């Protein structure tokens, strides 16, 4: 049994290529069916998010990667050669490691973000429903979820604020506790401001007002968020009502002055006001940040917050990589055990180990035994053990000759469980 | 009995505080829950210990500095545990636990004075006076702590580094609620305590107010807290100004509690408790 993982991600391919590869969700079952119909492929799973498209397949013995790659590149309305340039292919332990790393969010664009695990769980659910996972992938995916959980609980990788928007949300939480029901004001329209607003809304911010130099653009943005558009002249008044201000205009001078903020604070009766100024040059006067109840972060502050966390995250990531490496070894040992020969030798070894230990203990207790008698005991136990393991071994051998590969693997897994042979693999 | 319970309480507080400090450093949720549970156990034992002392002595166990410190640590721990039920501020155990341990230790090393069994300490008015003043002190100490933590988090936010203080302290709004709710309850209890004391003074000594040093300081403290409440509720002084004022008001409270009881002569001082009589006919 061999594992192959083939795909592309934000690290290897531009957005246009990733987009055309990701199949619409409703066609995933057919796609999975088409993969398992390929020669040699026994099991398959497909992970597709906006940042990656990957196919994980378990194949009979060697080979199969050429077919997989041809399937992935062909029929996508693009030159297969152009897609193939961006593909990566992992096999065996490397495939397992890659899957563990992806699920643990070590391979994400924003390292430590939690969504990817849910996306892999979803992919697994789709594959089980399509009936394309069996012994190997079932085990591998369950192991993957465990590894991701271990990484999350044993390292602090998810705790770090990872991007400017995340940092803004973390800061807002330390000011307002919960963002539930708060209102935000966006001054100016830029891509970063939009992203920040969307993050804040995902965290519970319920009302958004948009101020912009051109009112049409403000209205357009406000419509998207179900909010209100206001004119730049009304800024001072609105400052008294909102909790979070995101400023990103292209204005050469500050649009929010300390005077405006002071007036707003009076109207707010002590409720704090949080400014995120991502404009260059800055939109909010620095003096605003010194007022009691005003918290001002400009783009440099946020970047340094993110950088500080990035340094801490490198340490956490190192720890996470160790966990992944450890689990890869365990899984590969289990996978190897699914062949008949290692199972037979593990069974024989375990029986012999028990025999030797028990015999040693008994002989120690029996004093005054002649060497002949001891040898007779030794022979007796050997014969006992041999006869006891004979039938299971014959069963395994018989299964490996006559049964289909899937039945064989299931039966091997069962035998290993009955005789508790996993420990040898470091389970 | 009460002495044994006192020491068992102290042990529970010490272990609970150590585990809470462990949580402060390691930030493991299991440590938080374990520390909190132990502090609750300690508080239950503490309540029993004080009840036993009341039964054994026959009067409210607040007739000496030794006993007052004990009661104050009980009130502080109770205030923290109760307020924490709705406004979870996880690091409070690590901060208040050691304070209560120190207060109880101080109470343990102070010389034991024979319990004064004056009739005064059996009057319902005095019991209400002492209990509500003590509970109020506990809550107002929490207000001060909330203010200090608010200032620390404000500083951490302005430092813009997301350092260890930033991570461990709760949000400004939660600290503000902590200060506000403990201030409201503490001020109410202190007011009840002052009124019941004055009523008793009228019954026992013939006048509501005698300008005893402790009374003067209590009035100053009460006025400061009234000002704090006013500026907060009416003028919206919630930020740094409000926090600093809550610290200043608590400093006055400490003077009232310790200074006027120990250093300044007067019938409220612990040394003259024995001379207090019962209500006059």
XYZ file of C-alpha atoms in Angstrom:
708
model
C 0.000 0.000 0.000
C 1.422 3.364 -1.001
C 0.240 6.865 -0.186
C 0.377 9.714 -2.664
C -0.473 13.331 -2.087
C -0.613 15.562 -5.109
C -1.775 19.141 -5.320
C -0.943 22.802 -5.259
C -1.278 25.568 -2.708
C -0.748 29.266 -2.159
C 2.925 28.474 -1.808
C 3.340 27.054 -5.314
C 0.561 28.420 -7.490
C -1.002 31.806 -8.235
C -4.648 32.401 -7.457
C -5.870 31.916 -11.068
C -4.501 28.387 -11.200
C -5.840 27.449 -7.756
C -9.266 28.741 -8.668
C -9.678 26.708 -11.808
C -8.611 23.514 -10.053
C -11.042 23.679 -7.167
C -14.169 21.775 -8.199
C -17.595 23.042 -7.136
C -18.634 21.259 -3.917
C -21.512 19.364 -5.526
C -19.206 17.656 -8.013
C -16.775 16.397 -5.361
C -18.405 12.914 -5.125
C -18.094 12.401 -8.903
C -14.506 13.643 -8.841
C -13.694 11.226 -6.034
C -15.384 8.416 -7.962
C -13.252 9.237 -10.981
C -10.079 9.036 -8.907
C -10.815 5.621 -7.423
C -11.623 4.386 -10.926
C -8.037 5.088 -11.931
C -5.881 1.986 -12.153
C -4.143 1.048 -8.872
C -5.998 3.679 -6.776
C -7.874 2.093 -3.858
C -8.813 5.037 -1.660
C -9.026 8.773 -2.225
C -9.735 12.065 -0.522
C -9.842 15.581 -1.886
C -9.165 18.763 0.046
C -10.043 21.990 -1.693
C -10.015 25.443 -0.133
C -9.332 28.828 -1.629
C -5.655 28.347 -0.803
C -5.098 24.747 -1.800
C -6.336 21.834 -3.866
C -4.935 18.468 -2.888
C -5.721 14.862 -3.609
C -4.662 12.135 -1.246
C -4.742 8.633 -2.655
C -3.785 5.217 -1.402
C -2.640 2.970 -4.230
C -1.822 -0.661 -4.701
C 1.970 -0.947 -4.590
C 4.127 1.400 -6.672
C 2.934 3.643 -9.430
C -0.241 5.590 -9.955
C 1.186 9.059 -9.553
C 1.333 9.682 -13.295
C -2.360 8.863 -13.633
C -3.228 11.028 -10.627
C -1.320 13.956 -11.974
C -2.888 13.530 -15.423
C -6.338 13.429 -13.844
C -5.685 16.541 -11.789
C -4.348 18.573 -14.714
C -6.672 17.421 -17.471
C -10.109 18.718 -18.366
C -9.888 21.920 -16.352
C -10.121 24.314 -19.230
C -6.445 25.147 -18.970
C -3.254 23.915 -20.465
C -2.406 20.808 -18.387
C 1.251 21.635 -18.708
C 0.696 25.043 -17.075
C -1.005 23.405 -14.100
C 1.568 20.640 -13.804
C 4.295 23.247 -13.309
C 2.839 24.214 -9.957
C 2.120 20.746 -8.629
C 3.891 19.073 -5.766
C 3.870 15.357 -5.113
C 4.547 13.665 -1.798
C 4.717 9.938 -1.216
C 4.695 7.659 1.809
C 5.920 9.331 4.955
C 6.209 12.693 3.176
C 2.536 12.575 2.216
C 1.572 11.775 5.805
C 3.763 14.589 7.114
C 2.298 17.052 4.651
C -1.262 16.145 5.632
C -0.443 16.452 9.349
C 1.196 19.829 8.764
C -1.708 21.154 6.725
C -4.260 20.029 9.302
C -2.194 21.537 12.126
C -2.211 24.834 10.218
C 1.574 24.820 9.826
C 1.286 25.143 6.066
C -1.389 27.848 6.063
C -0.970 31.325 4.655
C -1.794 32.567 8.160
C 0.000 30.009 10.332
C -2.118 28.906 13.247
C -5.482 29.855 11.759
C -8.093 27.353 12.885
C -10.373 26.986 9.823
C -8.250 24.497 7.902
C -8.959 21.620 10.282
C -12.696 22.070 9.738
C -12.127 22.094 5.970
C -10.235 18.795 6.155
C -12.950 17.277 8.332
C -15.452 18.369 5.700
C -13.334 16.811 2.949
C -13.165 13.565 4.917
C -16.924 13.555 5.455
C -17.490 14.014 1.697
C -15.104 11.135 0.956
C -16.718 8.745 3.451
C -20.120 9.590 2.009
C -18.820 8.877 -1.475
C -17.381 5.632 -0.090
C -13.834 6.320 -1.233
C -12.042 5.855 2.078
C -11.262 2.498 3.655
C -8.853 1.054 6.213
C -5.827 3.168 5.391
C -7.358 6.598 4.849
C -9.855 6.143 7.685
C -7.014 5.471 10.042
C -4.853 8.213 8.547
C -7.546 10.876 8.814
C -8.469 9.975 12.387
C -4.797 10.168 13.209
C -4.631 13.536 11.435
C -7.401 14.965 13.583
C -5.638 13.712 16.697
C -2.350 15.272 15.605
C -4.009 18.618 14.894
C -5.655 18.491 18.298
C -2.357 17.641 19.959
C -0.578 20.493 18.208
C -3.322 22.893 19.232
C -3.356 21.825 22.864
C 0.378 21.307 23.397
C 1.640 24.381 21.588
C 0.380 27.907 21.566
C 0.342 28.156 17.803
C -3.328 29.094 17.554
C -3.131 31.667 20.322
C -1.072 34.172 18.437
C -2.540 37.044 16.536
C -1.434 36.407 13.043
C -2.312 39.194 10.739
C -3.147 42.829 11.010
C -6.860 42.120 11.074
C -6.395 39.448 13.694
C -4.260 41.831 15.717
C -6.974 44.474 15.489
C -9.558 41.988 16.747
C -7.288 40.857 19.611
C -6.738 44.453 20.670
C -10.435 45.280 20.434
C -11.191 42.290 22.651
C -8.823 43.599 25.300
C -10.633 46.910 25.265
C -14.282 45.928 24.896
C -14.214 42.296 26.081
C -16.709 41.099 23.510
C -17.247 42.709 20.124
C -20.864 41.606 20.198
C -23.165 44.509 19.350
C -20.432 47.124 18.905
C -20.461 49.556 16.020
C -17.628 50.462 13.698
C -16.856 53.414 11.498
C -14.780 53.057 8.342
C -13.187 56.216 7.032
C -11.935 55.852 3.485
C -12.170 52.728 1.387
C -9.286 50.395 0.881
C -8.811 46.666 0.589
C -7.195 46.384 4.026
C -9.966 48.377 5.667
C -12.545 46.114 4.056
C -10.752 43.025 5.300
C -10.539 44.463 8.804
C -14.253 45.282 8.818
C -15.113 41.782 7.722
C -13.025 40.346 10.548
C -14.667 42.629 13.060
C -18.128 41.715 11.794
C -17.290 38.023 12.015
C -16.522 38.671 15.680
C -19.890 40.261 16.358
C -19.634 43.928 15.376
C -23.184 44.610 14.291
C -23.288 48.111 12.865
C -20.978 49.652 10.280
C -20.933 53.227 9.039
C -18.833 54.303 6.111
C -17.435 57.764 5.459
C -15.694 58.499 2.187
C -14.683 61.427 0.038
C -16.976 60.226 -2.716
C -20.363 59.401 -1.316
C -21.168 56.846 -4.054
C -18.275 54.619 -3.030
C -19.276 54.966 0.628
C -22.826 53.950 -0.193
C -21.670 51.017 -2.235
C -19.504 49.713 0.621
C -22.173 50.393 3.221
C -24.700 48.428 1.203
C -22.439 45.402 1.220
C -22.296 45.431 5.017
C -25.873 46.483 5.606
C -24.625 49.769 7.047
C -24.970 53.500 6.535
C -22.969 55.969 4.502
C -22.104 59.342 5.965
C -20.325 62.436 4.685
C -16.801 63.329 5.843
C -18.202 66.484 7.426
C -20.281 64.479 9.905
C -17.261 62.574 11.202
C -17.048 64.506 14.484
C -20.625 63.749 15.375
C -20.445 60.052 14.507
C -17.276 59.611 16.600
C -19.455 60.004 19.683
C -21.537 56.960 18.749
C -19.175 54.333 17.360
C -16.701 52.120 19.246
C -14.118 51.205 16.642
C -12.768 53.488 13.919
C -10.818 52.149 10.953
C -9.181 54.932 8.961
C -7.590 54.418 5.559
C -8.072 57.494 3.427
C -5.518 58.792 0.969
C -5.758 62.234 2.528
C -2.408 64.048 2.976
C -3.447 65.510 6.337
C -5.187 64.009 9.346
C -8.946 63.682 9.022
C -9.506 62.939 12.722
C -8.046 65.566 15.022
C -7.452 65.528 18.752
C -10.089 68.231 19.075
C -12.701 66.026 17.434
C -11.719 63.082 19.625
C -11.901 65.166 22.806
C -15.389 66.344 21.919
C -16.432 62.771 21.116
C -15.101 61.499 24.471
C -17.330 63.935 26.309
C -20.359 62.644 24.478
C -19.308 59.041 25.184
C -19.259 59.499 28.962
C -16.131 57.450 29.438
C -16.761 54.639 26.940
C -13.429 53.934 25.233
C -12.784 54.552 21.559
C -10.468 52.338 19.526
C -8.736 53.740 16.446
C -7.065 51.603 13.809
C -5.208 53.875 11.434
C -3.947 51.952 8.433
C -3.471 54.984 6.208
C -0.091 56.292 5.074
C 0.304 59.180 5.758
C -1.713 58.815 8.932
C -5.343 59.840 9.225
C -5.551 60.226 12.988
C -3.467 62.770 14.898
C -0.976 61.088 17.243
C -2.214 63.240 20.134
C -5.485 61.280 19.974
C -3.687 58.208 21.269
C -2.692 60.000 24.453
C -6.243 60.884 25.481
C -7.764 59.010 28.403
C -10.120 56.484 26.826
C -8.657 56.606 23.299
C -6.492 53.784 22.002
C -4.737 54.449 18.704
C -2.795 51.949 16.632
C -1.259 52.909 13.329
C 0.024 50.547 10.668
C 3.515 50.404 12.188
C 2.155 49.527 15.623
C 0.029 46.749 14.172
C 2.878 45.431 12.071
C 5.188 45.330 15.072
C 2.479 43.558 17.080
C 2.192 41.002 14.305
C 5.983 40.676 14.023
C 6.360 40.180 17.777
C 3.891 37.359 17.550
C 5.579 35.920 14.516
C 8.835 35.523 16.458
C 7.004 33.737 19.265
C 5.254 31.597 16.709
C 8.490 30.286 15.219
C 9.238 28.626 18.558
C 5.735 27.185 18.741
C 5.985 25.972 15.165
C 9.233 24.134 15.969
C 7.467 22.324 18.766
C 4.546 21.537 16.459
C 6.904 20.136 13.824
C 8.345 17.765 16.413
C 4.880 16.487 17.270
C 4.158 15.975 13.576
C 7.426 14.094 13.006
C 6.719 11.830 15.958
C 3.223 10.998 14.721
C 4.417 10.359 11.155
C 6.750 7.633 12.427
C 3.933 6.015 14.375
C 1.578 6.026 11.430
C 4.136 4.642 8.995
C 4.858 1.784 11.387
C 1.177 0.988 11.525
C 0.934 1.139 7.722
C 3.868 -1.240 7.313
C 2.168 -3.604 9.751
C -0.696 -3.969 7.298
C 1.433 -6.261 5.161
C 1.214 -9.915 6.106
C 4.878 -10.563 6.847
C 5.406 -7.943 9.572
C 2.177 -9.037 11.234
C 3.244 -12.680 11.288
C 6.670 -11.876 12.678
C 5.217 -9.484 15.236
C 2.803 -12.173 16.405
C 5.556 -14.795 16.626
C 7.851 -12.369 18.405
C 5.215 -11.436 20.939
C 4.426 -15.097 21.675
C 8.090 -15.898 22.097
C 8.617 -12.910 24.336
C 5.779 -13.949 26.640
C 6.993 -17.551 26.678
C 10.552 -16.602 27.542
C 9.458 -14.223 30.298
C 7.034 -16.684 31.898
C 9.444 -19.593 31.630
C 12.211 -17.570 33.231
C 9.952 -16.625 36.120
C 8.792 -20.224 36.645
C 12.307 -21.682 36.548
C 13.466 -19.164 39.108
C 10.746 -20.390 41.465
C 11.514 -24.073 40.960
C 14.711 -24.934 42.747
C 16.572 -28.206 42.457
C 15.390 -28.872 38.918
C 17.767 -31.007 36.877
C 18.948 -29.567 33.509
C 16.972 -32.289 31.744
C 13.801 -31.281 33.531
C 14.386 -27.620 32.715
C 14.951 -28.496 29.072
C 11.745 -30.499 29.069
C 9.820 -27.511 30.407
C 11.403 -25.342 27.725
C 10.305 -27.775 25.021
C 6.834 -28.007 26.479
C 6.298 -24.257 26.433
C 7.742 -23.956 22.953
C 5.358 -26.568 21.661
C 2.420 -24.910 23.410
C 3.144 -21.491 21.978
C 3.862 -22.810 18.535
C 0.563 -24.649 18.397
C -1.328 -21.669 19.749
C -0.003 -19.211 17.155
C -0.063 -21.723 14.335
C -3.719 -21.204 13.454
C -3.678 -17.398 13.476
C -0.571 -17.462 11.282
C -2.196 -19.897 8.879
C -5.242 -17.648 8.840
C -3.114 -14.630 7.887
C -1.257 -16.553 5.226
C -4.480 -17.927 3.812
C -6.025 -14.491 3.745
C -3.052 -13.012 1.942
C -3.381 -15.577 -0.837
C -7.056 -15.702 -1.503
C -8.763 -12.502 -0.286
C -9.011 -9.148 -2.014
C -6.465 -6.564 -0.809
C -9.099 -4.661 1.172
C -10.315 -7.695 3.070
C -6.737 -8.655 3.750
C -5.965 -5.245 5.248
C -9.067 -5.332 7.406
C -8.265 -8.808 8.625
C -4.676 -7.879 9.348
C -5.835 -4.842 11.281
C -8.184 -7.130 13.229
C -5.471 -9.661 14.010
C -3.188 -6.888 15.194
C -5.904 -5.574 17.431
C -6.785 -8.998 18.885
C -3.173 -9.709 19.757
C -2.491 -6.113 20.675
C 0.477 -5.878 18.331
C 0.348 -2.107 18.052
C 2.769 -1.443 20.903
C 5.612 -2.816 18.824
C 4.902 -0.008 16.420
C 5.249 2.548 19.168
C 1.523 3.278 19.401
C -12.259 24.575 67.493
C -12.094 28.000 65.908
C -8.287 27.991 66.150
C -8.035 24.627 64.384
C -10.410 25.810 61.669
C -8.379 29.009 61.361
C -5.230 27.036 60.583
C -6.959 24.649 58.183
C -8.404 27.677 56.378
C -4.931 29.154 56.145
C -3.601 25.934 54.626
C -6.406 25.881 52.025
C -5.708 29.528 51.163
C -1.959 28.929 50.878
C -2.372 25.933 48.563
C -5.141 27.654 46.580
C -2.960 30.763 46.185
C 0.065 28.753 45.076
C -1.980 26.943 42.427
C -3.520 30.254 41.312
C -0.027 31.722 41.029
C 0.890 28.684 38.975
C -2.016 29.574 36.699
C -0.801 33.178 36.493
C 2.531 31.955 35.179
C 1.596 28.915 33.125
C -1.919 29.932 31.992
C -3.306 26.410 32.185
C -7.083 26.323 32.678
C -6.887 23.250 34.901
C -4.767 25.197 37.393
C -7.277 28.033 37.391
C -10.187 25.744 38.219
C -8.239 23.864 40.878
C -7.011 27.073 42.541
C -10.492 28.582 42.499
C -12.045 25.450 43.984
C -9.504 25.445 46.817
C -10.148 29.095 47.565
C -13.879 28.346 47.755
C -13.149 25.486 50.149
C -10.961 27.832 52.182
C -13.696 30.451 52.237
C -16.224 27.899 53.493
C -13.832 26.852 56.261
C -13.122 30.485 57.044
C -16.844 31.142 57.480
C -17.081 28.148 59.809
C -14.039 29.330 61.766
C -15.539 32.766 62.314
C -18.903 31.284 63.260
C -17.162 29.005 65.753
C -15.258 31.967 67.198
C -18.550 33.834 67.550
C -20.144 30.931 69.395
C -17.099 30.346 71.592
C -16.559 33.996 72.456
C -20.221 34.798 72.757
C -19.737 38.067 70.867
C -19.017 39.083 67.269
C -15.344 38.202 66.676
C -14.221 41.733 65.751
C -13.178 43.183 69.066
C -9.443 43.291 68.438
C -7.152 44.110 65.522
C -6.323 40.434 65.363
C -9.952 39.514 64.836
C -10.675 42.450 62.549
C -7.905 41.462 60.164
C -9.306 37.952 60.126
C -12.799 39.227 59.336
C -11.424 41.603 56.697
C -9.589 38.795 54.901
C -12.830 36.801 54.995
C -14.765 39.725 53.515
C -12.161 40.285 50.794
C -12.076 36.638 49.782
C -15.876 36.493 49.795
C -16.145 39.637 47.675
C -13.688 38.253 45.120
C -15.312 34.844 44.900
C -18.832 36.230 44.582
C -17.944 38.933 42.050
C -15.939 36.364 40.079
C -19.089 34.289 39.631
C -20.524 36.708 37.110
C -17.464 38.710 35.990
C -14.834 36.093 35.557
C -11.463 37.759 36.148
C -9.235 34.744 36.231
C -6.126 36.242 37.744
C -7.887 37.572 40.860
C -7.227 34.372 42.819
C -3.486 34.761 42.308
C -3.596 38.375 43.509
C -6.106 38.211 46.352
C -5.194 34.749 47.658
C -1.729 35.839 48.875
C -3.174 39.058 50.359
C -5.674 37.023 52.387
C -2.923 34.646 53.462
C -0.840 37.588 54.709
C -3.821 39.122 56.519
C -4.573 35.825 58.230
C -0.923 35.337 59.160
C -0.851 38.843 60.597
C -3.983 37.978 62.539
C -2.284 34.816 63.788
C 0.894 36.454 65.087
C -0.792 39.392 66.798
C -1.143 38.852 70.545
C -4.450 37.320 71.518
C -6.352 39.637 73.794
C -9.068 38.263 76.004
C -12.443 38.565 74.305
C -14.336 41.573 75.554
C -17.809 40.439 76.412
C -19.394 43.814 76.660
C -23.066 44.093 76.033
C -22.269 46.459 73.164
C -21.058 43.607 71.015
C -24.296 41.733 71.479
C -26.511 44.496 70.157
C -28.043 43.839 66.749
C -27.127 47.390 65.693
C -23.458 46.773 66.379
C -23.545 43.453 64.583
C -25.075 45.113 61.509
C -22.569 47.964 61.877
C -19.511 45.734 61.998
C -20.619 43.153 59.447
C -21.697 45.636 56.773
C -18.638 47.842 57.302
C -16.357 44.813 56.952
C -18.157 43.443 53.895
C -18.068 46.948 52.422
C -14.309 47.165 53.048
C -13.799 43.856 51.272
C -15.737 45.061 48.214
C -14.052 48.464 48.170
C -10.649 46.757 48.324
C -11.760 44.929 45.192
C -12.699 48.265 43.589
C -9.164 49.472 44.250
C -7.692 46.281 42.822
C -9.909 46.676 39.749
C -8.570 50.229 39.369
C -4.955 49.088 39.637
C -5.502 46.340 37.081
C -7.277 48.823 34.799
C -4.249 51.118 34.932
C -1.943 48.184 34.221
C -3.974 47.040 31.205
C -4.297 50.622 29.946
C -0.503 50.899 30.092
C -0.055 47.540 28.390
C -2.420 48.567 25.578
C -0.547 51.806 25.057
C 2.812 49.989 25.069
C 1.546 48.230 21.897
C 3.599 45.100 22.391
C 0.942 42.541 23.407
C 3.239 41.456 26.216
C 2.591 39.130 29.156
C 0.518 41.696 31.094
C -1.665 42.317 28.055
C -2.277 38.601 27.638
C -3.066 37.834 31.280
C -5.282 40.746 32.198
C -8.906 40.807 31.088
C -10.360 43.582 28.958
C -10.699 47.161 30.139
C -14.463 46.901 29.993
C -14.496 43.854 32.262
C -12.163 45.516 34.766
C -14.395 48.566 34.632
C -17.470 46.443 35.421
C -15.530 44.821 38.263
C -14.754 48.225 39.754
C -18.243 49.524 39.205
C -20.199 46.626 40.680
C -17.904 46.283 43.697
C -18.028 50.054 44.206
C -21.838 50.172 44.160
C -22.229 47.245 46.563
C -19.328 48.350 48.778
C -20.568 51.918 49.050
C -24.068 50.751 49.905
C -22.774 48.452 52.654
C -20.472 51.128 54.032
C -23.400 53.558 54.188
C -25.551 51.000 56.006
C -22.628 50.388 58.365
C -22.215 54.085 59.165
C -25.947 54.639 59.715
C -26.344 51.610 61.970
C -23.267 52.727 63.947
C -24.717 56.189 64.405
C -28.065 54.781 65.523
C -26.344 52.617 68.091
C -24.202 55.529 69.283
C -27.386 57.502 69.891
C -28.831 54.621 71.930
C -25.688 53.813 73.863
C -23.835 57.088 74.159
C -26.583 59.629 73.702
C -25.367 61.220 70.474
C -25.264 60.145 66.852
C -21.832 61.505 66.113
C -18.985 62.297 68.512
C -16.155 63.323 66.144
C -14.032 60.439 67.302
C -10.921 60.129 65.001
C -12.221 56.974 63.406
C -15.539 58.643 62.728
C -13.829 61.621 61.117
C -11.758 59.383 58.877
C -14.762 57.270 58.049
C -16.580 60.408 56.966
C -13.638 61.470 54.769
C -13.533 57.996 53.238
C -17.278 57.947 52.673
C -17.173 61.360 50.999
C -14.342 60.237 48.737
C -16.312 57.182 47.672
C -19.410 59.321 47.161
C -17.312 61.551 44.906
C -15.973 58.522 43.055
C -19.475 57.230 42.474
C -20.702 60.625 41.359
C -17.896 61.275 38.882
C -18.276 57.778 37.498
C -22.045 57.667 37.120
C -22.783 61.299 36.360
C -19.647 62.559 34.637
C -18.473 59.316 33.100
C -15.006 59.260 34.675
C -14.289 55.686 33.845
C -10.795 55.633 32.505
C -7.519 56.392 34.213
C -8.932 59.260 36.322
C -11.583 57.035 37.850
C -9.026 54.296 38.492
C -6.637 56.684 40.263
C -9.456 58.084 42.365
C -10.492 54.584 43.463
C -6.912 53.972 44.619
C -6.869 57.255 46.558
C -10.210 56.508 48.197
C -8.931 53.123 49.268
C -5.862 54.710 50.836
C -8.220 56.779 53.006
C -10.093 53.596 53.851
C -6.886 51.936 55.080
C -6.195 54.940 57.296
C -9.704 54.638 58.707
C -9.430 50.919 59.266
C -5.905 50.644 60.658
C -4.672 54.120 61.506
C -7.683 55.273 63.451
C -7.991 51.919 65.174
C -4.352 51.729 66.259
C -2.709 55.135 66.372
C -5.384 57.596 67.312
C -7.075 57.452 70.661
C -10.837 57.283 70.756
C -13.582 54.924 71.755
C -13.358 53.121 68.380
C -9.725 52.141 69.000
C -9.266 48.492 69.797
C -7.575 49.214 73.138
C -10.599 51.021 74.468
C -13.198 48.540 73.286
C -13.344 47.077 76.769
C -14.583 50.338 78.203
C -17.639 50.419 75.987
C -20.842 49.939 77.852
C -24.227 48.756 76.789
C -27.144 50.969 75.890
C -27.985 53.501 78.502
C -31.316 53.210 80.157
